[in-house]
PDB file of C-alpha atoms in Angstrom:
ATOM      1  CA  UNK A   1     -10.575  10.144   5.404  1.00 89.00           C
ATOM      2  CA  UNK A   2     -12.823   8.523   2.827  1.00 93.00           C
ATOM      3  CA  UNK A   3     -12.216   6.210  -0.113  1.00 95.00           C
ATOM      4  CA  UNK A   4     -13.532   5.951  -3.636  1.00 96.00           C
ATOM      5  CA  UNK A   5     -12.714   3.720  -6.568  1.00 97.00           C
ATOM      6  CA  UNK A   6      -9.873   5.099  -8.658  1.00 97.00           C
ATOM      7  CA  UNK A   7     -10.598   5.974 -12.274  1.00 97.00           C
ATOM      8  CA  UNK A   8      -8.362   6.417 -15.285  1.00 96.00           C
ATOM      9  CA  UNK A   9      -8.610  10.184 -14.703  1.00 97.00           C
ATOM     10  CA  UNK A  10      -6.663   9.654 -11.464  1.00 97.00           C
ATOM     11  CA  UNK A  11      -3.580   8.182 -13.171  1.00 96.00           C
ATOM     12  CA  UNK A  12      -1.616  11.490 -13.323  1.00 96.00           C
ATOM     13  CA  UNK A  13      -2.138  11.971  -9.566  1.00 95.00           C
ATOM     14  CA  UNK A  14      -1.203   8.345  -8.879  1.00 96.00           C
ATOM     15  CA  UNK A  15       2.014   8.634 -10.905  1.00 94.00           C
ATOM     16  CA  UNK A  16       3.009  11.767  -9.005  1.00 94.00           C
ATOM     17  CA  UNK A  17       2.137  10.066  -5.711  1.00 92.00           C
ATOM     18  CA  UNK A  18       4.230   7.041  -6.641  1.00 89.00           C
ATOM     19  CA  UNK A  19       7.247   9.252  -7.295  1.00 87.00           C
ATOM     20  CA  UNK A  20       6.698  11.155  -4.034  1.00 87.00           C
ATOM     21  CA  UNK A  21       6.386   8.001  -1.953  1.00 82.00           C
ATOM     22  CA  UNK A  22       8.641   5.478  -3.676  1.00 78.00           C
ATOM     23  CA  UNK A  23      11.592   7.160  -5.422  1.00 68.00           C
ATOM     24  CA  UNK A  24      13.602   7.533  -2.217  1.00 77.00           C
ATOM     25  CA  UNK A  25      13.044   3.913  -1.130  1.00 71.00           C
ATOM     26  CA  UNK A  26      13.726   2.522  -4.590  1.00 69.00           C
ATOM     27  CA  UNK A  27      16.987   4.499  -4.826  1.00 72.00           C
ATOM     28  CA  UNK A  28      18.034   3.359  -1.341  1.00 72.00           C
ATOM     29  CA  UNK A  29      17.372  -0.210  -2.477  1.00 72.00           C
ATOM     30  CA  UNK A  30      19.532   0.226  -5.565  1.00 75.00           C
ATOM     31  CA  UNK A  31      16.537  -0.193  -7.867  1.00 71.00           C
ATOM     32  CA  UNK A  32      16.327   1.980 -10.974  1.00 76.00           C
ATOM     33  CA  UNK A  33      12.813   2.445 -12.349  1.00 76.00           C
ATOM     34  CA  UNK A  34      11.884   4.357 -15.488  1.00 80.00           C
ATOM     35  CA  UNK A  35       8.597   6.156 -16.138  1.00 86.00           C
ATOM     36  CA  UNK A  36       7.120   3.192 -18.015  1.00 88.00           C
ATOM     37  CA  UNK A  37       7.794   0.920 -15.024  1.00 88.00           C
ATOM     38  CA  UNK A  38       6.215   3.448 -12.649  1.00 82.00           C
ATOM     39  CA  UNK A  39       3.138   3.567 -14.885  1.00 88.00           C
ATOM     40  CA  UNK A  40       3.012  -0.228 -15.064  1.00 88.00           C
ATOM     41  CA  UNK A  41       3.025  -0.390 -11.263  1.00 88.00           C
ATOM     42  CA  UNK A  42       0.229   2.199 -11.048  1.00 88.00           C
ATOM     43  CA  UNK A  43      -1.822   0.189 -13.560  1.00 91.00           C
ATOM     44  CA  UNK A  44      -1.105  -3.201 -11.940  1.00 92.00           C
ATOM     45  CA  UNK A  45      -4.372  -4.496 -10.434  1.00 95.00           C
ATOM     46  CA  UNK A  46      -5.899  -1.061 -11.093  1.00 95.00           C
ATOM     47  CA  UNK A  47      -9.379  -2.454 -10.457  1.00 96.00           C
ATOM     48  CA  UNK A  48      -8.337  -2.866  -6.796  1.00 96.00           C
ATOM     49  CA  UNK A  49      -7.290   0.798  -6.462  1.00 97.00           C
ATOM     50  CA  UNK A  50      -9.076   3.204  -4.155  1.00 97.00           C
ATOM     51  CA  UNK A  51      -8.232   6.872  -3.827  1.00 97.00           C
ATOM     52  CA  UNK A  52      -7.891   8.175  -0.280  1.00 96.00           C
ATOM     53  CA  UNK A  53      -9.607  11.529   0.138  1.00 96.00           C
ATOM     54  CA  UNK A  54      -9.678  14.325   2.678  1.00 93.00           C
ATOM     55  CA  UNK A  55     -12.804  16.181   1.688  1.00 93.00           C
ATOM     56  CA  UNK A  56     -12.600  16.207  -2.103  1.00 93.00           C
ATOM     57  CA  UNK A  57      -8.785  16.251  -2.182  1.00 94.00           C
ATOM     58  CA  UNK A  58      -6.971  13.092  -3.269  1.00 96.00           C
ATOM     59  CA  UNK A  59      -4.232  12.410  -0.718  1.00 96.00           C
ATOM     60  CA  UNK A  60      -3.373   8.766  -1.173  1.00 96.00           C
ATOM     61  CA  UNK A  61      -3.920   5.317  -2.568  1.00 97.00           C
ATOM     62  CA  UNK A  62      -5.087   2.013  -1.148  1.00 97.00           C
ATOM     63  CA  UNK A  63      -4.678  -0.940  -3.489  1.00 97.00           C
ATOM     64  CA  UNK A  64      -6.143  -4.044  -1.884  1.00 97.00           C
ATOM     65  CA  UNK A  65      -6.963  -7.301  -3.688  1.00 97.00           C
ATOM     66  CA  UNK A  66      -9.828  -8.876  -1.747  1.00 96.00           C
ATOM     67  CA  UNK A  67      -9.879 -12.440  -3.017  1.00 92.00           C
ATOM     68  CA  UNK A  68     -11.191 -15.341  -0.991  1.00 91.00           C
ATOM     69  CA  UNK A  69      -9.394 -15.941   2.277  1.00 94.00           C
ATOM     70  CA  UNK A  70      -6.052 -14.482   1.121  1.00 94.00           C
ATOM     71  CA  UNK A  71      -6.122 -10.726   0.601  1.00 97.00           C
ATOM     72  CA  UNK A  72      -3.114  -8.876  -0.785  1.00 96.00           C
ATOM     73  CA  UNK A  73      -2.289  -5.358   0.348  1.00 96.00           C
ATOM     74  CA  UNK A  74      -0.592  -4.220  -2.846  1.00 95.00           C
ATOM     75  CA  UNK A  75       0.016  -0.553  -2.026  1.00 92.00           C
ATOM     76  CA  UNK A  76      -0.745   2.030   0.621  1.00 93.00           C
ATOM     77  CA  UNK A  77       0.564   5.494  -0.165  1.00 91.00           C
ATOM     78  CA  UNK A  78      -0.074   8.907   1.377  1.00 92.00           C
ATOM     79  CA  UNK A  79       1.196  12.266   0.202  1.00 92.00           C
ATOM     80  CA  UNK A  80       4.342  13.130   2.192  1.00 89.00           C
ATOM     81  CA  UNK A  81       2.744  16.033   4.095  1.00 91.00           C
ATOM     82  CA  UNK A  82       0.283  13.587   5.706  1.00 87.00           C
ATOM     83  CA  UNK A  83       2.779  10.853   6.557  1.00 84.00           C
ATOM     84  CA  UNK A  84       3.833  10.089  10.136  1.00 83.00           C
ATOM     85  CA  UNK A  85       0.580  11.437  11.578  1.00 84.00           C
ATOM     86  CA  UNK A  86      -1.156   8.112  12.210  1.00 84.00           C
ATOM     87  CA  UNK A  87      -3.323   8.283   9.090  1.00 88.00           C
ATOM     88  CA  UNK A  88      -1.626   5.343   7.396  1.00 87.00           C
ATOM     89  CA  UNK A  89      -1.972   3.271  10.560  1.00 91.00           C
ATOM     90  CA  UNK A  90      -5.657   4.185  10.667  1.00 93.00           C
ATOM     91  CA  UNK A  91      -6.160   3.019   7.088  1.00 92.00           C
ATOM     92  CA  UNK A  92      -4.319  -0.210   7.836  1.00 95.00           C
ATOM     93  CA  UNK A  93      -6.474  -0.808  10.925  1.00 95.00           C
ATOM     94  CA  UNK A  94      -9.593  -0.391   8.742  1.00 95.00           C
ATOM     95  CA  UNK A  95      -8.210  -2.914   6.238  1.00 96.00           C
ATOM     96  CA  UNK A  96      -7.335  -5.336   9.045  1.00 96.00           C
ATOM     97  CA  UNK A  97     -10.865  -5.010  10.467  1.00 95.00           C
ATOM     98  CA  UNK A  98     -12.378  -5.691   7.021  1.00 95.00           C
ATOM     99  CA  UNK A  99     -10.155  -8.747   6.600  1.00 96.00           C
ATOM    100  CA  UNK A 100     -11.050 -10.047  10.055  1.00 94.00           C
ATOM    101  CA  UNK A 101     -14.781  -9.766   9.295  1.00 94.00           C
ATOM    102  CA  UNK A 102     -14.160 -11.711   6.068  1.00 94.00           C
ATOM    103  CA  UNK A 103     -11.927 -14.246   7.842  1.00 94.00           C
ATOM    104  CA  UNK A 104      -9.106 -13.399   5.443  1.00 96.00           C
ATOM    105  CA  UNK A 105      -5.352 -13.328   5.952  1.00 96.00           C
ATOM    106  CA  UNK A 106      -3.460 -10.295   4.636  1.00 97.00           C
ATOM    107  CA  UNK A 107      -0.154 -10.386   2.794  1.00 97.00           C
ATOM    108  CA  UNK A 108       2.116  -7.609   1.558  1.00 97.00           C
ATOM    109  CA  UNK A 109       5.640  -6.902   0.450  1.00 93.00           C
ATOM    110  CA  UNK A 110       7.735  -3.971   1.600  1.00 93.00           C
ATOM    111  CA  UNK A 111      11.114  -2.759   0.407  1.00 87.00           C
ATOM    112  CA  UNK A 112      13.826  -3.404   2.963  1.00 89.00           C
ATOM    113  CA  UNK A 113      14.737   0.300   2.806  1.00 81.00           C
ATOM    114  CA  UNK A 114      11.171   1.369   3.659  1.00 84.00           C
ATOM    115  CA  UNK A 115      10.631   2.186   7.355  1.00 84.00           C
ATOM    116  CA  UNK A 116       6.953   1.154   7.019  1.00 86.00           C
ATOM    117  CA  UNK A 117       8.040  -2.364   7.964  1.00 90.00           C
ATOM    118  CA  UNK A 118       7.986  -1.401  11.651  1.00 91.00           C
ATOM    119  CA  UNK A 119       4.397  -0.151  11.325  1.00 92.00           C
ATOM    120  CA  UNK A 120       3.352  -3.411   9.687  1.00 93.00           C
ATOM    121  CA  UNK A 121       5.021  -5.403  12.476  1.00 95.00           C
ATOM    122  CA  UNK A 122       3.311  -3.245  15.095  1.00 94.00           C
ATOM    123  CA  UNK A 123      -0.023  -4.116  13.464  1.00 94.00           C
ATOM    124  CA  UNK A 124       0.620  -7.858  13.609  1.00 94.00           C
ATOM    125  CA  UNK A 125       2.300  -8.643  10.296  1.00 96.00           C
ATOM    126  CA  UNK A 126       5.256 -11.032  10.421  1.00 96.00           C
ATOM    127  CA  UNK A 127       8.041 -11.560   7.910  1.00 96.00           C
ATOM    128  CA  UNK A 128       7.540 -14.887   6.148  1.00 96.00           C
ATOM    129  CA  UNK A 129      10.260 -14.503   3.536  1.00 96.00           C
ATOM    130  CA  UNK A 130      12.523 -12.108   1.723  1.00 94.00           C
ATOM    131  CA  UNK A 131      14.517 -11.565  -1.415  1.00 92.00           C
ATOM    132  CA  UNK A 132      17.333  -9.150  -2.186  1.00 87.00           C
ATOM    133  CA  UNK A 133      15.118  -6.071  -1.947  1.00 89.00           C
ATOM    134  CA  UNK A 134      11.859  -6.918  -0.159  1.00 89.00           C
ATOM    135  CA  UNK A 135      10.330  -8.546   2.875  1.00 96.00           C
ATOM    136  CA  UNK A 136       7.202 -10.640   2.360  1.00 97.00           C
ATOM    137  CA  UNK A 137       4.870 -10.210   5.296  1.00 96.00           C
ATOM    138  CA  UNK A 138       1.597 -11.784   6.387  1.00 97.00           C
ATOM    139  CA  UNK A 139      -1.053 -11.268   9.014  1.00 96.00           C
ATOM    140  CA  UNK A 140      -3.119 -14.345   9.730  1.00 91.00           C
ATOM    141  CA  UNK A 141      -6.894 -14.262   9.840  1.00 82.00           C
ATOM    142  CA  UNK A 142      -8.282 -14.005  13.345  1.00 76.00           C
ATOM    143  CA  UNK A 143     -11.332 -16.093  14.246  1.00 64.00           C
TER     144      UNK A 143
END
């Protein structure tokens, strides 16, 4: 799997991907989101968006804000047909390795209804807080 910077031409794919990967978890969390809110989330920190590719086919999104010693993993999404095959874990391991080289901690939020929390915990993230719908997780920088 390779990555490339997302462009405005990728927005239709990213909107579809967001629906495919988030609608179920949002509904299970009791959160109603309209199309404008989905688009706003796609566009949030768009400059940090990378398309995940298999060959030339877009299959996912990595949105990672690399700022100083505190990086934020904003979104990791894979098309459903490629989920639960270890690809997401592989991407996360790459991100963790990049952060370790930079000496940066990683933070993220995950909906309580999203089973990805167990993957994040397996990779060393710990819950540092929560609200009604999300867990806030962090992985400390390793020397």
